[in-house]
Short mmCIF file of C-alpha atoms in Angstrom, two decimals:
data_model
loop_
_atom_site.label_atom_id
_atom_site.label_comp_id
_atom_site.label_asym_id
_atom_site.label_seq_id
_atom_site.Cartn_x
_atom_site.Cartn_y
_atom_site.Cartn_z
CA MET A 274 2.17 23.85 -2.43
CA ILE A 275 4.57 21.47 -4.16
CA GLU A 276 8.13 22.59 -4.91
CA VAL A 277 10.47 20.06 -6.40
CA GLU A 278 14.09 20.90 -7.10
CA ASN A 279 16.57 18.59 -8.77
CA LEU A 280 14.83 15.60 -7.30
CA THR A 281 16.85 12.46 -7.94
CA LYS A 282 16.39 8.80 -7.07
CA HIS A 283 18.79 5.94 -7.60
CA TYR A 284 17.83 2.30 -7.27
CA GLY A 285 21.28 0.83 -6.97
CA THR A 286 23.00 1.95 -10.13
CA HIS A 287 19.72 2.52 -11.95
CA LEU A 288 18.76 6.17 -12.16
CA ALA A 289 14.97 6.25 -11.84
CA VAL A 290 14.47 10.01 -11.45
CA ASP A 291 17.10 12.38 -12.73
CA HIS A 292 17.12 15.99 -11.48
CA VAL A 293 13.45 16.71 -11.95
CA SER A 294 12.23 20.18 -10.99
CA PHE A 295 8.72 21.53 -11.06
CA SER A 296 6.21 23.21 -8.81
CA ALA A 297 2.48 23.37 -8.27
CA GLN A 298 0.54 26.30 -6.85
CA ARG A 299 -2.43 26.12 -4.52
CA GLY A 300 -5.52 24.93 -6.37
CA GLU A 301 -3.59 23.84 -9.42
CA ILE A 302 -4.06 20.53 -11.20
CA VAL A 303 -0.74 19.27 -12.48
CA GLY A 304 -0.40 16.23 -14.68
CA LEU A 305 2.72 14.09 -14.56
CA LEU A 306 2.99 12.66 -18.02
CA GLY A 307 5.22 9.98 -19.39
CA PRO A 308 5.43 6.47 -20.77
CA ASN A 309 5.45 3.52 -18.39
CA GLY A 310 8.65 3.31 -16.40
CA ALA A 311 9.44 6.99 -16.87
CA GLY A 312 9.74 7.59 -13.13
CA LYS A 313 6.28 8.97 -12.42
CA THR A 314 5.51 6.61 -9.56
CA THR A 315 8.95 7.05 -8.01
CA THR A 316 8.56 10.83 -8.12
CA MET A 317 5.18 10.57 -6.41
CA ARG A 318 6.46 8.17 -3.79
CA MET A 319 9.12 10.66 -2.82
CA LEU A 320 6.53 13.42 -2.54
CA THR A 321 4.27 11.34 -0.31
CA GLY A 322 7.04 10.63 2.19
CA PHE A 323 7.09 6.94 1.28
CA MET A 324 10.72 6.94 0.21
CA PRO A 325 13.47 9.50 0.69
CA PRO A 326 15.05 11.12 -2.38
CA SER A 327 18.68 10.28 -3.16
CA ASP A 328 19.40 13.89 -4.00
CA GLY A 329 17.64 17.20 -4.44
CA THR A 330 14.83 18.66 -2.36
CA ALA A 331 11.08 18.49 -2.37
CA ARG A 332 8.73 20.56 -0.27
CA VAL A 333 5.06 19.77 0.10
CA ALA A 334 2.77 22.31 1.77
CA GLY A 335 5.92 24.05 3.00
CA PHE A 336 7.42 20.96 4.65
CA ASP A 337 10.57 19.21 3.51
CA VAL A 338 9.99 15.55 2.64
CA LEU A 339 13.15 14.48 4.43
CA SER A 340 13.23 16.52 7.60
CA ASP A 341 9.47 16.94 8.13
CA SER A 342 8.25 13.63 6.79
CA LEU A 343 5.34 13.27 9.23
CA ALA A 344 4.05 16.78 8.48
CA VAL A 345 4.30 16.07 4.75
CA ARG A 346 2.39 12.85 5.15
CA GLN A 347 -0.29 14.70 7.13
CA SER A 348 -0.67 17.19 4.27
CA VAL A 349 -0.92 14.66 1.47
CA GLY A 350 -3.69 12.38 0.30
CA TYR A 351 -2.26 9.58 -1.80
CA LEU A 352 -3.82 7.02 -4.09
CA PRO A 353 -1.30 4.46 -5.36
CA GLU A 354 -1.73 2.92 -8.79
CA HIS A 355 -3.27 -0.31 -7.51
CA VAL A 356 -5.86 0.80 -4.99
CA PRO A 357 -4.72 -0.77 -1.72
CA VAL A 358 -7.71 -2.23 0.10
CA TYR A 359 -8.59 -4.38 3.07
CA PRO A 360 -11.08 -6.76 1.46
CA ASP A 361 -12.71 -7.81 4.73
CA MET A 362 -13.63 -4.32 5.88
CA THR A 363 -16.79 -2.41 5.08
CA VAL A 364 -16.58 0.70 2.94
CA HIS A 365 -17.33 2.86 5.96
CA GLY A 366 -14.90 0.99 8.20
CA TYR A 367 -12.13 1.29 5.65
CA ILE A 368 -12.48 5.04 5.25
CA SER A 369 -12.86 5.51 9.01
CA PHE A 370 -9.61 3.62 9.57
CA TRP A 371 -7.64 5.96 7.35
CA ALA A 372 -9.38 8.98 8.85
CA ARG A 373 -8.41 7.91 12.37
CA LEU A 374 -4.87 7.03 11.38
CA ARG A 375 -4.47 10.54 10.00
CA GLY A 376 -5.86 12.11 13.14
CA VAL A 377 -9.16 13.42 11.79
CA LYS A 378 -11.17 15.10 14.57
CA ASN A 379 -14.81 14.44 13.59
CA VAL A 380 -14.32 11.06 12.01
CA ARG A 381 -17.98 10.31 11.32
CA GLN A 382 -18.65 13.68 9.69
CA GLN A 383 -15.51 13.63 7.53
CA VAL A 384 -16.05 10.03 6.45
CA ASP A 385 -19.64 10.81 5.43
CA ALA A 386 -18.46 13.85 3.49
CA ALA A 387 -15.77 11.85 1.68
CA LEU A 388 -18.18 9.04 0.80
CA GLU A 389 -20.66 11.63 -0.42
CA GLN A 390 -18.05 13.24 -2.64
CA VAL A 391 -17.28 9.98 -4.43
CA GLN A 392 -20.93 8.85 -4.38
CA LEU A 393 -20.44 5.78 -2.25
CA THR A 394 -22.84 6.75 0.54
CA ASP A 395 -25.40 4.11 -0.41
CA ARG A 396 -22.70 1.41 -0.34
CA ARG A 397 -21.22 2.28 3.05
CA LYS A 398 -22.20 -1.08 4.56
CA MET A 399 -20.80 -3.19 1.72
CA LEU A 400 -17.63 -5.20 2.11
CA VAL A 401 -14.77 -3.77 0.13
CA ARG A 402 -14.19 -7.13 -1.57
CA HIS A 403 -17.60 -6.88 -3.23
CA LEU A 404 -16.95 -3.55 -4.92
CA SER A 405 -16.37 -3.43 -8.67
CA LYS A 406 -13.11 -2.06 -10.06
CA GLY A 407 -14.61 1.36 -10.69
CA LEU A 408 -16.14 1.59 -7.23
CA THR A 409 -12.87 0.47 -5.68
CA GLN A 410 -11.16 3.30 -7.51
CA ARG A 411 -13.66 5.75 -6.00
CA LEU A 412 -13.09 4.19 -2.59
CA GLY A 413 -9.40 4.87 -3.06
CA LEU A 414 -10.17 8.48 -3.89
CA ALA A 415 -12.32 8.82 -0.77
CA GLN A 416 -9.44 7.46 1.30
CA ALA A 417 -7.10 10.06 -0.20
CA LEU A 418 -9.32 13.04 0.59
CA VAL A 419 -10.93 12.03 3.89
CA HIS A 420 -8.52 14.10 6.00
CA ASP A 421 -9.00 17.10 3.72
CA PRO A 422 -5.31 17.42 2.80
CA PRO A 423 -4.09 20.49 0.91
CA VAL A 424 -2.27 18.25 -1.59
CA ILE A 425 -3.71 15.19 -3.30
CA ILE A 426 -1.45 12.84 -5.25
CA LEU A 427 -3.04 10.28 -7.55
CA ASP A 428 -1.04 7.64 -9.39
CA GLU A 429 -2.77 6.73 -12.66
CA PRO A 430 -6.26 7.13 -11.23
CA THR A 431 -8.07 6.22 -14.45
CA ILE A 432 -6.26 3.03 -15.35
CA GLY A 433 -8.28 -0.12 -15.90
CA ILE A 434 -11.79 1.24 -15.43
CA ASP A 435 -14.55 1.62 -17.99
CA PRO A 436 -14.98 4.83 -20.05
CA GLN A 437 -18.03 6.05 -18.12
CA GLN A 438 -16.13 5.74 -14.84
CA VAL A 439 -13.08 7.37 -16.35
CA ILE A 440 -15.22 10.42 -17.06
CA GLU A 441 -16.54 10.38 -13.49
CA VAL A 442 -13.06 10.15 -12.02
CA ARG A 443 -11.88 13.03 -14.22
CA ASP A 444 -14.84 15.11 -13.06
CA THR A 445 -13.94 14.32 -9.46
CA ILE A 446 -10.34 15.38 -10.07
CA ARG A 447 -11.54 18.66 -11.55
CA GLN A 448 -13.77 19.24 -8.52
CA LEU A 449 -10.86 18.46 -6.20
CA GLY A 450 -8.80 21.03 -8.07
CA GLU A 451 -11.08 23.77 -6.77
CA ASN A 452 -9.92 23.38 -3.17
CA HIS A 453 -6.82 21.22 -3.33
CA THR A 454 -3.58 21.03 -5.22
CA VAL A 455 -3.77 17.90 -7.30
CA LEU A 456 -0.81 16.07 -8.81
CA PHE A 457 -1.75 13.09 -10.89
CA SER A 458 0.10 10.87 -13.28
CA THR A 459 -1.14 9.42 -16.50
CA HIS A 460 0.16 8.15 -19.78
CA ILE A 461 -3.04 9.11 -21.56
CA LEU A 462 -2.32 12.47 -23.11
CA SER A 463 -5.83 13.54 -23.95
CA GLU A 464 -6.65 13.08 -20.30
CA ALA A 465 -3.90 15.43 -19.19
CA GLU A 466 -5.05 17.90 -21.81
CA GLN A 467 -8.63 17.82 -20.54
CA VAL A 468 -8.01 17.91 -16.82
CA CYS A 469 -4.71 19.65 -16.11
CA ASP A 470 -3.82 23.28 -15.69
CA ARG A 471 -0.26 22.27 -16.33
CA VAL A 472 1.57 19.18 -17.49
CA VAL A 473 5.06 17.99 -16.68
CA ILE A 474 6.38 15.52 -19.21
CA ILE A 475 9.05 13.14 -18.00
CA GLN A 476 10.84 10.43 -19.85
CA GLN A 477 13.48 8.01 -18.57
CA GLY A 478 13.54 9.93 -15.31
CA ARG A 479 14.24 13.28 -16.93
CA MET A 480 11.88 16.16 -17.34
CA VAL A 481 11.58 16.95 -21.04
CA ALA A 482 8.92 19.68 -21.02
CA GLN A 483 6.43 21.45 -18.80
CA GLY A 484 3.75 24.07 -19.15
CA ALA A 485 0.05 24.58 -19.79
CA PRO A 486 -1.22 22.13 -22.41
CA ALA A 487 -2.04 25.00 -24.82
CA THR A 488 1.32 26.69 -24.34
CA LEU A 489 3.16 23.44 -24.75
CA ARG A 490 1.35 22.83 -27.97
CA GLN A 491 2.34 26.26 -29.27
CA GLN A 492 5.95 26.01 -28.19
CA LEU A 493 6.59 22.54 -29.36
CA GLN A 494 4.71 22.51 -32.57
CA SER A 495 7.59 22.06 -34.94
CA GLY A 496 5.44 22.86 -37.91
CA ALA A 497 1.81 23.18 -38.93
CA HIS A 498 0.05 20.41 -40.76
CA LEU A 499 -2.39 20.63 -43.63
CA TYR A 500 -4.71 17.85 -44.65
CA ILE A 501 -5.61 17.69 -48.33
CA GLU A 502 -7.89 15.34 -50.21
CA VAL A 503 -8.12 15.36 -53.99
CA ARG A 504 -9.67 13.34 -56.80
CA GLY A 505 -7.71 12.46 -59.90
CA ALA A 506 -4.17 12.43 -58.61
CA ASN A 507 -1.95 9.82 -56.99
CA GLU A 508 0.88 10.44 -54.58
CA ALA A 509 3.49 10.98 -57.25
CA LYS A 510 1.30 13.47 -59.02
CA ILE A 511 0.60 15.40 -55.82
CA ARG A 512 4.30 15.54 -55.06
CA GLU A 513 4.93 16.87 -58.52
CA ILE A 514 2.21 19.54 -58.20
CA LEU A 515 3.28 20.73 -54.76
CA ASN A 516 7.01 20.36 -55.20
CA PRO A 517 7.65 24.01 -56.11
CA LEU A 518 6.20 25.17 -52.79
CA ARG A 519 9.41 25.37 -50.75
CA ASP A 520 7.64 25.82 -47.42
CA ILE A 521 6.22 22.30 -47.52
CA GLN A 522 8.59 20.06 -45.60
CA SER A 523 7.02 16.71 -46.26
CA ILE A 524 4.08 15.01 -47.91
CA GLU A 525 2.72 11.80 -46.52
CA PRO A 526 -0.38 9.80 -47.44
CA GLN A 527 -2.93 9.77 -44.66
CA GLY A 528 -6.32 8.08 -45.01
CA ASN A 529 -7.84 9.06 -48.33
CA GLY A 530 -5.69 12.14 -48.65
CA PHE A 531 -2.30 13.52 -47.73
CA SER A 532 -0.78 15.21 -44.76
CA LEU A 533 1.44 18.14 -45.57
CA ARG A 534 3.95 19.39 -43.07
CA VAL A 535 4.42 23.12 -43.40
CA LYS A 536 7.08 25.39 -41.92
CA PRO A 537 5.84 27.06 -38.72
CA GLY A 538 4.17 30.42 -39.20
CA LYS A 539 3.33 29.96 -42.85
CA ASP A 540 -0.21 29.78 -44.17
CA LEU A 541 -0.07 27.86 -47.43
CA ARG A 542 -3.74 27.07 -47.86
CA ALA A 543 -4.32 29.56 -50.69
CA ALA A 544 -1.14 28.60 -52.51
CA VAL A 545 -1.84 24.87 -52.23
CA ALA A 546 -5.43 25.28 -53.46
CA GLU A 547 -4.30 27.40 -56.35
CA ARG A 548 -1.66 24.94 -57.56
CA VAL A 549 -3.90 21.90 -57.19
CA MET A 550 -6.70 23.48 -59.19
CA ALA A 551 -4.32 24.89 -61.76
CA ALA A 552 -3.17 21.32 -62.38
CA GLY A 553 -6.74 20.36 -63.19
CA VAL A 554 -7.16 18.13 -60.12
CA ALA A 555 -10.44 18.27 -58.18
CA LEU A 556 -9.88 19.60 -54.66
CA LEU A 557 -12.23 17.82 -52.23
CA GLU A 558 -10.91 18.97 -48.88
CA LEU A 559 -8.22 21.26 -47.52
CA ARG A 560 -7.89 22.05 -43.82
CA PRO A 561 -5.26 22.84 -41.20
CA VAL A 562 -4.65 20.11 -38.65
CA ALA A 563 -4.05 21.16 -35.09
CA MET A 564 -1.34 19.07 -33.50
CA THR A 565 -2.61 17.28 -30.42
CA LEU A 566 -0.60 16.89 -27.30
CA GLU A 567 -0.32 13.30 -28.38
CA ASP A 568 1.61 14.21 -31.50
CA ILE A 569 3.81 16.60 -29.58
CA PHE A 570 4.50 13.96 -27.00
CA LEU A 571 5.50 11.36 -29.56
CA ASP A 572 7.60 14.00 -31.21
CA ILE A 573 9.44 14.79 -27.99
CA ILE A 574 9.95 11.13 -27.19
CA LYS A 575 11.39 10.56 -30.65
CA ARG A 576 13.70 13.55 -30.44
CA ASN A 577 15.06 12.40 -27.08
CA MET B 91 -0.09 6.61 20.32
CA ARG B 92 -2.97 7.44 17.97
CA GLY B 93 -1.35 5.25 15.34
CA VAL B 94 -0.84 2.33 17.73
CA LEU B 95 -4.44 2.51 18.89
CA THR B 96 -5.91 2.80 15.39
CA VAL B 97 -3.85 -0.08 14.01
CA PHE B 98 -4.58 -2.14 17.13
CA ARG B 99 -8.33 -1.62 16.76
CA ARG B 100 -8.25 -2.61 13.12
CA GLU B 101 -6.23 -5.73 13.77
CA VAL B 102 -8.51 -6.94 16.54
CA GLY B 103 -11.53 -6.28 14.31
CA GLN B 104 -9.78 -8.14 11.53
CA TYR B 105 -9.34 -11.26 13.70
CA PHE B 106 -13.04 -11.40 14.31
CA ALA B 107 -13.78 -10.84 10.63
CA SER B 108 -11.56 -13.66 9.40
CA PRO B 109 -12.46 -17.37 9.45
CA VAL B 110 -8.90 -18.45 10.27
CA ALA B 111 -9.06 -16.93 13.72
CA TYR B 112 -12.36 -18.67 14.49
CA LEU B 113 -10.98 -21.96 13.24
CA ILE B 114 -7.98 -21.60 15.50
CA ALA B 115 -10.21 -20.79 18.46
CA PHE B 116 -12.38 -23.78 17.64
CA ALA B 117 -9.41 -26.16 17.37
CA LEU B 118 -7.85 -24.81 20.55
CA LEU B 119 -11.01 -25.25 22.60
CA LEU B 120 -11.66 -28.70 21.15
CA ILE B 121 -8.19 -30.02 21.94
CA THR B 122 -7.91 -28.41 25.36
CA GLY B 123 -11.43 -29.64 26.15
CA LEU B 124 -10.42 -33.22 25.37
CA LEU B 125 -7.22 -32.86 27.37
CA PHE B 126 -9.07 -31.48 30.35
CA ASN B 127 -11.61 -34.25 30.16
CA THR B 128 -8.89 -36.92 30.17
CA ASP B 129 -7.02 -35.27 33.03
CA LEU B 130 -10.22 -34.96 35.00
CA THR B 131 -10.93 -38.66 34.58
CA TYR B 132 -7.51 -39.58 36.03
CA SER B 133 -7.85 -37.00 38.76
CA MET B 134 -10.93 -38.75 40.10
CA ARG B 135 -8.77 -41.38 41.80
CA VAL B 136 -5.14 -41.46 40.78
CA LYS B 137 -3.75 -37.89 41.20
CA PRO B 138 -4.70 -34.28 41.87
CA ALA B 139 -5.80 -32.19 38.86
CA GLU B 140 -2.89 -30.78 36.87
CA ALA B 141 -2.85 -27.00 37.45
CA ALA B 142 -0.61 -26.20 34.48
CA LEU B 143 -2.44 -28.55 32.12
CA ILE B 144 -3.58 -26.04 29.49
CA PRO B 145 -0.49 -23.77 29.69
CA GLY B 146 1.71 -26.86 29.45
CA PHE B 147 -0.06 -27.99 26.30
CA LEU B 148 0.10 -24.47 24.84
CA SER B 149 3.84 -24.24 25.40
CA PHE B 150 4.12 -26.82 22.61
CA ALA B 151 1.03 -25.89 20.56
CA LEU B 152 2.14 -22.25 20.27
CA VAL B 153 5.01 -23.36 18.03
CA PHE B 154 2.37 -24.08 15.40
CA PHE B 155 -0.49 -21.82 16.12
CA ALA B 156 1.27 -18.53 16.94
CA PRO B 157 2.58 -18.26 13.34
CA LEU B 158 -0.95 -19.00 12.09
CA LEU B 159 -2.20 -15.99 14.05
CA THR B 160 0.57 -13.68 12.85
CA MET B 161 1.23 -14.83 9.27
CA ARG B 162 -1.30 -12.32 7.96
CA LEU B 163 -0.11 -9.27 9.86
CA LEU B 164 2.48 -7.83 7.47
CA ALA B 165 2.50 -10.30 4.56
CA GLU B 166 -1.05 -9.37 3.62
CA GLU B 167 -0.35 -5.65 3.83
CA LYS B 168 2.52 -6.14 1.42
CA ARG B 169 0.56 -8.25 -1.03
CA GLU B 170 -2.45 -5.93 -1.08
CA GLY B 171 -0.20 -2.87 -1.34
CA THR B 172 -1.69 -1.32 1.80
CA LEU B 173 1.75 -1.19 3.38
CA GLU B 174 2.66 1.61 0.98
CA LEU B 175 -0.35 3.57 2.15
CA LEU B 176 0.38 2.80 5.81
CA LEU B 177 3.92 4.08 5.33
CA THR B 178 2.56 7.35 3.94
CA ALA B 179 0.27 7.84 6.94
CA PRO B 180 1.45 10.43 9.46
CA VAL B 181 2.46 7.88 12.09
CA PRO B 182 5.90 6.44 12.88
CA ASP B 183 6.71 2.96 11.53
CA SER B 184 7.02 1.67 15.08
CA ALA B 185 3.37 2.57 15.75
CA ILE B 186 2.26 0.27 12.94
CA VAL B 187 4.34 -2.62 14.27
CA PHE B 188 3.33 -2.08 17.91
CA GLY B 189 -0.34 -1.79 16.98
CA LYS B 190 -0.26 -5.02 15.03
CA PHE B 191 1.65 -6.92 17.68
CA LEU B 192 -0.66 -5.74 20.45
CA GLY B 193 -3.66 -6.70 18.33
CA ALA B 194 -2.35 -10.24 17.94
CA TRP B 195 -1.40 -10.50 21.61
CA PHE B 196 -4.82 -9.23 22.64
CA TYR B 197 -6.56 -11.82 20.49
CA TYR B 198 -4.31 -14.52 21.93
CA SER B 199 -5.18 -13.29 25.44
CA LEU B 200 -8.86 -13.67 24.62
CA LEU B 201 -8.26 -17.25 23.44
CA LEU B 202 -6.33 -17.93 26.63
CA ALA B 203 -9.16 -16.45 28.68
CA LEU B 204 -11.58 -18.89 27.05
CA THR B 205 -9.69 -21.76 28.67
CA PHE B 206 -10.33 -20.28 32.14
CA ILE B 207 -13.56 -22.22 31.89
CA TYR B 208 -11.68 -25.37 32.94
CA GLN B 209 -10.40 -23.65 36.07
CA PHE B 210 -13.94 -22.61 36.96
CA ILE B 211 -15.14 -26.17 36.53
CA LEU B 212 -12.35 -27.39 38.82
CA LEU B 213 -13.18 -24.72 41.38
CA ALA B 214 -16.78 -25.89 41.38
CA ILE B 215 -15.97 -29.56 42.02
CA ALA B 216 -12.68 -29.57 43.95
CA GLN B 217 -9.96 -27.47 45.59
CA PRO B 218 -7.39 -26.86 42.84
CA ASP B 219 -4.07 -25.09 43.44
CA ILE B 220 -5.03 -21.63 42.20
CA GLY B 221 -1.65 -20.00 42.80
CA HIS B 222 0.05 -22.62 40.67
CA ALA B 223 -2.51 -22.12 37.89
CA ILE B 224 -2.13 -18.34 37.93
CA SER B 225 1.64 -18.68 37.67
CA ALA B 226 1.34 -21.07 34.72
CA TYR B 227 -1.16 -18.83 32.95
CA LEU B 228 0.99 -15.74 33.47
CA GLY B 229 3.94 -17.65 32.07
CA ILE B 230 2.14 -18.89 29.00
CA TRP B 231 0.74 -15.42 28.39
CA LEU B 232 4.27 -14.00 28.19
CA TYR B 233 5.44 -17.07 26.28
CA GLY B 234 2.64 -16.45 23.77
CA GLY B 235 3.66 -12.83 23.35
CA ALA B 236 7.21 -13.90 22.52
CA ALA B 237 5.99 -16.56 20.06
CA LEU B 238 3.72 -14.03 18.34
CA ALA B 239 6.57 -11.54 18.07
CA VAL B 240 8.71 -14.18 16.37
CA GLY B 241 5.85 -15.04 14.02
CA MET B 242 5.28 -11.41 13.12
CA LEU B 243 8.92 -10.91 12.20
CA PHE B 244 8.64 -13.60 9.55
CA SER B 245 5.39 -12.15 8.30
CA GLY B 246 7.38 -8.99 7.59
CA LEU B 247 9.92 -10.89 5.53
CA THR B 248 7.63 -12.19 2.81
CA GLU B 249 4.48 -11.42 0.87
CA ASN B 250 3.36 -15.01 1.10
CA GLN B 251 1.40 -15.94 4.22
CA ILE B 252 2.14 -19.65 3.88
CA VAL B 253 5.87 -18.98 3.70
CA ALA B 254 5.57 -16.62 6.67
CA ALA B 255 3.79 -19.26 8.73
CA PHE B 256 6.27 -21.96 7.74
CA LEU B 257 9.31 -19.85 8.57
CA GLY B 258 7.73 -18.78 11.85
CA MET B 259 7.04 -22.39 12.83
CA THR B 260 10.57 -23.44 11.95
CA ALA B 261 12.09 -20.66 14.04
CA LEU B 262 9.83 -21.39 17.00
CA MET B 263 10.59 -25.09 16.68
CA PHE B 264 14.29 -24.32 17.11
CA LEU B 265 13.58 -22.08 20.07
CA TRP B 266 11.47 -24.81 21.55
CA LEU B 267 13.88 -27.65 20.79
CA GLY B 268 16.60 -25.84 22.69
CA ASP B 269 15.02 -27.38 25.76
CA LEU B 270 15.49 -30.93 24.48
CA ALA B 271 18.94 -30.18 23.15
CA GLY B 272 19.87 -28.92 26.60
CA GLN B 273 18.93 -32.29 28.03
CA ILE B 274 20.95 -34.44 25.67
CA VAL B 275 24.12 -32.40 25.18
CA ALA B 276 26.97 -33.95 27.21
CA ASN B 277 28.81 -30.66 27.86
CA LEU B 278 27.02 -29.24 30.88
CA ASP B 279 27.95 -25.60 30.26
CA LEU B 280 26.74 -25.76 26.67
CA ALA B 281 23.58 -27.52 27.78
CA TYR B 282 22.93 -24.76 30.27
CA VAL B 283 23.37 -22.03 27.67
CA LEU B 284 21.12 -23.82 25.17
CA ARG B 285 18.44 -24.25 27.75
CA GLN B 286 18.64 -20.62 28.83
CA LEU B 287 18.10 -19.58 25.23
CA SER B 288 15.03 -21.70 24.70
CA LEU B 289 11.42 -20.77 25.32
CA GLN B 290 10.74 -23.94 27.29
CA GLY B 291 13.79 -23.37 29.47
CA HIS B 292 12.06 -20.34 30.95
CA PHE B 293 8.69 -21.95 31.31
CA SER B 294 8.61 -25.68 32.00
CA THR B 295 10.67 -25.60 35.19
CA SER B 296 9.54 -22.22 36.51
CA PHE B 297 6.17 -20.76 35.55
CA ALA B 298 4.74 -24.22 34.87
CA VAL B 299 5.56 -25.48 38.34
CA GLY B 300 4.30 -22.36 40.08
CA LEU B 301 7.62 -20.58 40.34
CA LEU B 302 7.72 -16.88 39.46
CA ARG B 303 11.20 -15.62 38.61
CA ALA B 304 12.08 -12.19 37.27
CA GLU B 305 14.68 -13.65 34.93
CA ASP B 306 12.06 -15.71 33.09
CA ALA B 307 9.74 -12.74 32.67
CA ALA B 308 12.73 -10.68 31.51
CA TYR B 309 13.58 -13.37 28.96
CA PHE B 310 10.14 -13.27 27.34
CA VAL B 311 9.92 -9.48 27.43
CA GLY B 312 13.42 -9.39 25.96
CA ILE B 313 12.46 -11.70 23.10
CA ILE B 314 9.44 -9.51 22.38
CA ALA B 315 11.54 -6.33 22.42
CA VAL B 316 14.23 -7.74 20.12
CA MET B 317 11.73 -9.22 17.66
CA LEU B 318 9.70 -5.99 17.49
CA PHE B 319 12.86 -3.97 16.98
CA ILE B 320 13.91 -6.15 14.04
CA THR B 321 10.37 -6.07 12.61
CA ILE B 322 10.32 -2.26 12.74
CA ARG B 323 13.62 -2.24 10.83
CA ILE B 324 12.19 -4.64 8.27
CA VAL B 325 9.13 -2.46 7.75
CA GLU B 326 11.33 0.61 7.51
CA SER B 327 13.49 -1.09 4.89
CA HIS B 328 10.58 -0.91 2.43
CA ARG B 329 11.31 2.78 2.11
CA TRP B 330 14.79 2.06 0.78
CA ARG B 331 13.93 -0.52 -1.83
#
């Protein structure tokens, strides 16, 4: 559905997107992940036919974004970061406008279906200016899916709305993923982890990693972590006790206890417990810590 | 065509949903009503009713009120971010510009039609020169289209509606002043050229006196075409920024 190869965008001398390649299959939800200014929006704008790439190719629904721009635009539903609205139109009028502009055949039916999907049916007569931020966000979603496009591109769809609405929007994205290919950007990692089948991490315009969240975690985990909490020993003492265990790479205080970084593939729980107790220190807690995508992400950013 | 029609429909709807357009209509009818009343009073004894009264007034008033009608067209789309969405809709950029321009021109035509009321009053109480009036109205209709096209171009240049209106008024003022400049410049050839370039030069001595000339119509249509072409390029340039 989406095939991106060496996509590049220059703004003057500034390189906003630098040879990014990824793809998304039909019915896949792909998260574009990266800090602010990483090039997420620029990448999306090229995929929606808004701006042409400087170099590289991108195909959406089989159409090239440069040579078949109109066909690409017909196949894409797009929600920019700041939901663009016409404040003086009614909810129904606004959605109908976009439906007509995109050549929808049964406008009334499609508009009703889209409003139903984002639960705005009871507000169809309201003026857009009177909608709250969360409802506006849903309006934007309705606009993006009213022409039933095979590909839906959402730029930071959960930014600036309250937690309840964030959950609703995520649910909607998951539902959309059943029938559409969804590409959405976020800088919230837990969100990508929850919603996406696959994430593409970009930083300073370059792609630094991609894969399923679980796979990424496995691949990139540069070491397992153990959390240990004891009574009757300070940091120096703990270091002294655990020092002989060569597989421990670092010991850092964390909360009431310590975080131990262990070489990948080693299970040191038994050894750690044994040494701690042998030293006559009370062991209160000892557990492995799974690295979240968040940690991995920070790790990658640091390494780059 | 679908794009032109859809954008056109939205723009016309938008005029009726916004207070500015009603205010402009109100002001226009109030001023033209007063003018008509004054002219009618003189026409009782002194002179025949002026057939090009309203079009003549508009030829000056358009300098100010055409930009007020068009300042919103593109500036607002840019500020609200809807231009980005419009440019990702499966319609050519020209369709967006044409649709908007036609919407504004249509609304202006409606305003113009409102002033027909004075012609009907004249018809009821006297024998006005209808041919002369039709010529003047046709002229000011084309004149209005050209003024709106100029106004829309400046709306495309900025996100700020006030700036758009101000720039539009300034540009139209120059186009209008060309007529006066043509009268005071000593060099006759230069004066002729200046006058031919001005909006008034193709209205006040032709359409307004009941004279229909192809060259004047071509001038207004030409202005519209050039302005729309530049506006389309301006809209398109957003893809390259």
